[in-house]
Each structure stands twice: as structure tokens, then as C-alpha cells.
Coordinates of C-alpha atoms in Angstrom, one line a residue:
X86 CA -105.7 -104.4 -125.5
X87 CA -105.3 -105.3 -121.8
X88 CA -107.2 -102.3 -120.3
X89 CA -110.1 -101.6 -122.7
X90 CA -112.0 -99.5 -120.2
X91 CA -109.0 -97.3 -119.5
X92 CA -108.4 -96.8 -123.2
X93 CA -112.1 -95.8 -123.8
X94 CA -111.8 -93.3 -120.9
X95 CA -108.6 -91.7 -122.3
X96 CA -110.1 -91.4 -125.8
X97 CA -113.4 -89.8 -124.5
X98 CA -112.1 -87.6 -121.7
X99 CA -112.9 -84.3 -123.4
X100 CA -116.1 -85.3 -125.2
X101 CA -118.3 -83.6 -122.6
X102 CA -116.7 -80.2 -123.0
X103 CA -117.1 -80.3 -126.8
X104 CA -120.7 -81.4 -126.4
X105 CA -121.9 -78.9 -123.8
X106 CA -120.3 -75.7 -125.2
X107 CA -120.3 -75.4 -128.9
X108 CA -118.1 -73.1 -130.9
X109 CA -118.7 -69.4 -130.4
X110 CA -120.6 -67.8 -133.4
X111 CA -120.6 -64.1 -134.3
X112 CA -123.8 -63.0 -136.1
X113 CA -124.3 -59.3 -136.9
X114 CA -122.2 -58.0 -134.0
X115 CA -123.8 -60.4 -131.5
X116 CA -121.8 -63.3 -130.1
X117 CA -123.7 -66.6 -129.4
X118 CA -122.3 -69.4 -127.3
X119 CA -124.7 -72.4 -127.3
X120 CA -125.2 -74.5 -124.2
X121 CA -126.5 -78.0 -123.9
X122 CA -127.0 -80.6 -121.1
X123 CA -125.4 -83.9 -122.0
X124 CA -125.2 -87.5 -120.7
X125 CA -122.6 -90.0 -121.9
X126 CA -121.8 -93.5 -120.9
X127 CA -119.1 -95.9 -122.0
X128 CA -118.2 -99.4 -121.1
X129 CA -115.9 -102.2 -122.1
X130 CA -114.8 -105.6 -121.1
X131 CA -112.6 -108.6 -121.8
X132 CA -113.1 -112.3 -121.3
X133 CA -110.5 -114.9 -120.3
X134 CA -109.9 -115.8 -123.9
X135 CA -108.7 -112.3 -124.8
X136 CA -111.9 -111.3 -126.6
X137 CA -112.7 -107.7 -125.9
X138 CA -115.5 -105.3 -126.7
X139 CA -116.9 -102.0 -125.8
X140 CA -119.5 -99.4 -126.6
X141 CA -121.1 -96.2 -125.6
X142 CA -123.8 -93.7 -126.1
X143 CA -125.0 -90.3 -125.2
X144 CA -127.8 -87.8 -125.2
X145 CA -127.8 -84.0 -125.5
X146 CA -130.5 -81.4 -124.9
X147 CA -130.0 -77.8 -126.1
X148 CA -130.6 -75.6 -123.1
X149 CA -130.0 -72.2 -124.6
X150 CA -127.2 -69.8 -125.4
X151 CA -125.1 -67.1 -123.9
X152 CA -125.6 -63.9 -125.9
X153 CA -123.1 -61.1 -125.8
X154 CA -123.9 -57.7 -127.2
X155 CA -121.1 -55.2 -126.5
X156 CA -120.6 -55.3 -122.7
X157 CA -123.9 -57.0 -122.0
X158 CA -123.9 -60.8 -121.4
X159 CA -127.1 -62.7 -120.8
X160 CA -128.4 -66.3 -121.0
X161 CA -131.3 -66.9 -123.4
X162 CA -133.0 -70.2 -122.6
X163 CA -134.5 -72.6 -125.1
X164 CA -137.9 -72.8 -123.5
X165 CA -139.1 -75.9 -125.3
X166 CA -136.1 -77.9 -124.1
X167 CA -136.3 -76.5 -120.5
X168 CA -140.0 -77.6 -120.3
X169 CA -139.0 -81.0 -121.7
X170 CA -136.4 -81.4 -118.9
X171 CA -138.5 -79.7 -116.2
X172 CA -141.7 -81.8 -116.5
X173 CA -140.0 -85.1 -115.5
X174 CA -138.0 -83.3 -112.8
X175 CA -141.2 -81.8 -111.3
X176 CA -143.0 -85.1 -111.5
X177 CA -140.1 -86.9 -109.6
X178 CA -139.9 -84.2 -106.9
X179 CA -143.7 -84.3 -106.5
X180 CA -143.8 -88.0 -106.2
X181 CA -141.0 -88.0 -103.6
X182 CA -142.7 -85.3 -101.6
X183 CA -146.0 -87.2 -101.5
X184 CA -144.2 -90.3 -100.2
X185 CA -142.4 -88.3 -97.5
X186 CA -145.7 -86.7 -96.4
X187 CA -147.5 -90.0 -96.4
X188 CA -144.7 -91.5 -94.3
X189 CA -144.8 -88.6 -91.8
X190 CA -148.5 -89.0 -91.4
X191 CA -148.2 -92.6 -90.1

């Protein structure tokens, strides 16, 4: 397989779409479309002897769902997941701001 990285890319091109938006579900006249935040990474390589290898991994966080009732469409967040994602984000932003403020005081 001369271009292992290209082959991995072709085989996994649509994995993000299937991971982020699940199949639509109809429950008691209400339509639910789940939404998730995902990260994926793949890599591959080949040495001069022709030995090749590759691998990958991913992570998904359920963010919520779009809920449709008749003509009304709204987003219902998964609060536990949003807090789990939000806390590290707020920490990083706070840390960056403190460093910027400290640098501006000098």
C-alpha cells in the first residue's frame, strides 16, 4: 500500500458527519436529532522496507438534541456535557487573560 495515509483519509472522510448528527428519531409526534461534538485523528506510515502501519482514535461528547414539535424547532442542551466542556474552556480563557493582564502591567 504505497500511500497508507491517503487510504486512511479516503476511508474515514465521512466519519465526522455520522458521529456528530445521529439518525433522526420520532417519539410520540416529536422529532429528535441528536448532536455531539467529536474529535478524530488518524495517522499512518511506511518504512523503507515496505512495512506499513496506521491507527486512529476519537472522542465524542453528546451536546444535546434538536427537538421538532410541529412547526417549532429548538435546541435542547445536555447540561452535564456542556458543563464538562465549559469548565476547561473557562479555565484556559481565564489563565490566558491573567497572563495578558500581567504582561500589560509590566
